[in-house]
Amino acid sequence: MVQELLTAGAAAASGCLLYAMAAARVIKQYERGVVFRLGRLSGQVRGPGFTMVVPGIDRLRKVNMQIVTMPVPAQDGITRDNVTVRVDAVIYFKVVDAANAVVEVEDYRFAVSQMAQTSLRSIIGKSDLDDLLSNREKLNQGLELMIDSPAIGWGVQIDRVEIKDVSLPETMKRSMARQAEADRERRARVINADAELQASKKLAEAAHEMSEEPAALQLRLLQTVVAVAAEKNSTLVLPFPVELLRFLERASERQGEAGPRNAAQPHVPDRHEAGAGEHGP
């Protein structure tokens, strides 16, 4: 009798141990457990730690609550200004409602991926090439809103969407390179012309000041000679004022005109010479 009781007790203990082992579940800190009892959602979402389910009746499904980084495959499209581009992106999302992520959608990862691809194609068609290259922050926000709207019903929250790379055709790259080079050359010419204008204004002011003080021009000439002589050159170039050449030319012309005029006039005796002629013998 005692042996039968011991055997029955051992069998019961073994059965309880087997039941506990079959019913015991451990949920990690970054997971949540969704329990289905006979195919229906049962109770609240199970938190992290140790939990029990009914073997054969309950089915526990664990859902990862961590942020998922998912690359979006590169999509070919035509921008609003008729340029063919190839754009790829990356999306960051996480599950905020484990029950909806399991019940409302078959595979929330695949659903988010497909939604991201279609939204990326839509963004490409609505944007210009310049926006894709320089105004990505605005496009990222628009892409995030487009994906987040249906994902809320799936228990998924979109944290961030980033456009990684925009691939252009080789012909478009060459055209953009020529455009950038032309723009840089234009700016260089404008800066050079502006510098010439400012220098001419300063030179005009300096010339005005030197015209009032002629000695300033001579001092400037001497400074130039000193600067050139300091370089130990074998040849010394002295700037000669053009105004001085013109003065000498005008002086020579006046002297040449005065010479023939004096030679053509007859000699008229003065009063002393005339008196001497009358009283002479």
mmCIF file of C-alpha atoms in Angstrom, residues 47-148:
data_model
loop_
_atom_site.group_PDB
_atom_site.id
_atom_site.type_symbol
_atom_site.label_atom_id
_atom_site.label_comp_id
_atom_site.label_asym_id
_atom_site.label_seq_id
_atom_site.Cartn_x
_atom_site.Cartn_y
_atom_site.Cartn_z
ATOM 1 C CA GLY A 47 5.582 41.593 -19.936
ATOM 2 C CA PRO A 48 9.218 40.490 -19.574
ATOM 3 C CA GLY A 49 10.075 37.784 -17.100
ATOM 4 C CA PHE A 50 8.655 34.376 -16.181
ATOM 5 C CA THR A 51 5.100 33.510 -17.279
ATOM 6 C CA MET A 52 2.859 30.430 -17.590
ATOM 7 C CA VAL A 53 0.612 29.229 -20.380
ATOM 8 C CA VAL A 54 -1.755 26.279 -20.699
ATOM 9 C CA PRO A 55 0.007 23.600 -22.735
ATOM 10 C CA GLY A 56 -1.900 22.504 -25.795
ATOM 11 C CA ILE A 57 -4.434 25.312 -25.400
ATOM 12 C CA ASP A 58 -2.446 28.524 -25.237
ATOM 13 C CA ARG A 59 0.043 29.647 -27.840
ATOM 14 C CA LEU A 60 2.558 32.362 -26.934
ATOM 15 C CA ARG A 61 4.059 34.568 -29.600
ATOM 16 C CA LYS A 62 6.936 36.872 -28.727
ATOM 17 C CA VAL A 63 7.275 40.277 -30.370
ATOM 18 C CA ASN A 64 10.538 42.207 -30.456
ATOM 19 C CA MET A 65 10.096 45.802 -29.235
ATOM 20 C CA GLN A 66 13.571 47.035 -30.214
ATOM 21 C CA ILE A 67 14.155 49.647 -32.908
ATOM 22 C CA VAL A 68 14.601 47.898 -36.236
ATOM 23 C CA THR A 69 16.954 49.273 -38.906
ATOM 24 C CA MET A 70 15.697 48.249 -42.320
ATOM 25 C CA PRO A 71 17.366 49.233 -45.604
ATOM 26 C CA VAL A 72 14.990 50.192 -48.388
ATOM 27 C CA PRO A 73 16.071 48.728 -51.758
ATOM 28 C CA ALA A 74 17.136 51.270 -54.366
ATOM 29 C CA GLN A 75 14.225 52.524 -56.425
ATOM 30 C CA ASP A 76 14.395 53.834 -59.995
ATOM 31 C CA GLY A 77 12.210 56.804 -60.792
ATOM 32 C CA ILE A 78 11.795 59.994 -62.795
ATOM 33 C CA THR A 79 11.761 63.291 -60.976
ATOM 34 C CA ARG A 80 9.339 66.095 -61.617
ATOM 35 C CA ASP A 81 11.868 67.791 -63.907
ATOM 36 C CA ASN A 82 12.253 64.584 -65.995
ATOM 37 C CA VAL A 83 15.566 63.271 -64.666
ATOM 38 C CA THR A 84 16.078 59.534 -64.181
ATOM 39 C CA VAL A 85 17.513 58.786 -60.735
ATOM 40 C CA ARG A 86 18.071 55.804 -58.483
ATOM 41 C CA VAL A 87 17.432 56.422 -54.780
ATOM 42 C CA ASP A 88 17.876 54.175 -51.764
ATOM 43 C CA ALA A 89 17.003 54.860 -48.134
ATOM 44 C CA VAL A 90 16.997 53.406 -44.631
ATOM 45 C CA ILE A 91 14.072 53.305 -42.216
ATOM 46 C CA TYR A 92 14.051 53.066 -38.410
ATOM 47 C CA PHE A 93 10.889 51.766 -36.722
ATOM 48 C CA LYS A 94 9.712 49.889 -33.645
ATOM 49 C CA VAL A 95 6.618 48.051 -32.424
ATOM 50 C CA VAL A 96 4.577 50.015 -29.880
ATOM 51 C CA ASP A 97 1.542 47.698 -29.727
ATOM 52 C CA ALA A 98 2.493 44.018 -29.795
ATOM 53 C CA ALA A 99 -1.108 42.781 -30.100
ATOM 54 C CA ASN A 100 -1.854 44.883 -33.193
ATOM 55 C CA ALA A 101 1.489 43.960 -34.749
ATOM 56 C CA VAL A 102 0.482 40.295 -34.542
ATOM 57 C CA VAL A 103 -3.255 40.526 -35.229
ATOM 58 C CA GLU A 104 -3.680 43.415 -37.669
ATOM 59 C CA VAL A 105 -0.979 42.488 -40.182
ATOM 60 C CA GLU A 106 0.467 39.179 -41.272
ATOM 61 C CA ASP A 107 4.118 40.285 -41.341
ATOM 62 C CA TYR A 108 4.682 43.828 -40.144
ATOM 63 C CA ARG A 109 8.328 43.890 -41.315
ATOM 64 C CA PHE A 110 7.383 42.985 -44.868
ATOM 65 C CA ALA A 111 4.476 45.453 -44.791
ATOM 66 C CA VAL A 112 6.705 48.309 -43.629
ATOM 67 C CA SER A 113 9.295 47.446 -46.285
ATOM 68 C CA GLN A 114 6.753 47.488 -49.108
ATOM 69 C CA MET A 115 5.184 50.712 -47.853
ATOM 70 C CA ALA A 116 8.622 52.334 -47.688
ATOM 71 C CA GLN A 117 9.400 51.355 -51.294
ATOM 72 C CA THR A 118 6.126 52.693 -52.698
ATOM 73 C CA SER A 119 6.413 55.896 -50.661
ATOM 74 C CA LEU A 120 9.974 56.404 -51.883
ATOM 75 C CA ARG A 121 8.838 56.086 -55.499
ATOM 76 C CA SER A 122 6.078 58.602 -54.842
ATOM 77 C CA ILE A 123 8.509 61.068 -53.281
ATOM 78 C CA ILE A 124 10.845 60.767 -56.273
ATOM 79 C CA GLY A 125 8.041 61.593 -58.710
ATOM 80 C CA LYS A 126 6.908 64.637 -56.711
ATOM 81 C CA SER A 127 10.354 66.167 -56.182
ATOM 82 C CA ASP A 128 12.853 68.021 -58.331
ATOM 83 C CA LEU A 129 16.436 66.899 -58.719
ATOM 84 C CA ASP A 130 17.731 69.867 -56.705
ATOM 85 C CA ASP A 131 15.469 68.891 -53.792
ATOM 86 C CA LEU A 132 16.774 65.323 -53.833
ATOM 87 C CA LEU A 133 20.355 66.571 -53.725
ATOM 88 C CA SER A 134 20.149 69.519 -51.327
ATOM 89 C CA ASN A 135 16.819 69.471 -49.487
ATOM 90 C CA ARG A 136 16.791 65.929 -48.142
ATOM 91 C CA GLU A 137 15.616 66.849 -44.654
ATOM 92 C CA LYS A 138 12.257 68.000 -45.954
ATOM 93 C CA LEU A 139 11.918 64.906 -48.138
ATOM 94 C CA ASN A 140 12.786 62.669 -45.185
ATOM 95 C CA GLN A 141 10.011 64.235 -43.146
ATOM 96 C CA GLY A 142 7.499 63.803 -45.960
ATOM 97 C CA LEU A 143 8.559 60.198 -46.463
ATOM 98 C CA GLU A 144 8.240 59.527 -42.743
ATOM 99 C CA LEU A 145 4.680 60.880 -42.680
ATOM 100 C CA MET A 146 3.687 58.797 -45.693
ATOM 101 C CA ILE A 147 4.916 55.566 -44.071
ATOM 102 C CA ASP A 148 3.793 56.360 -40.540
#
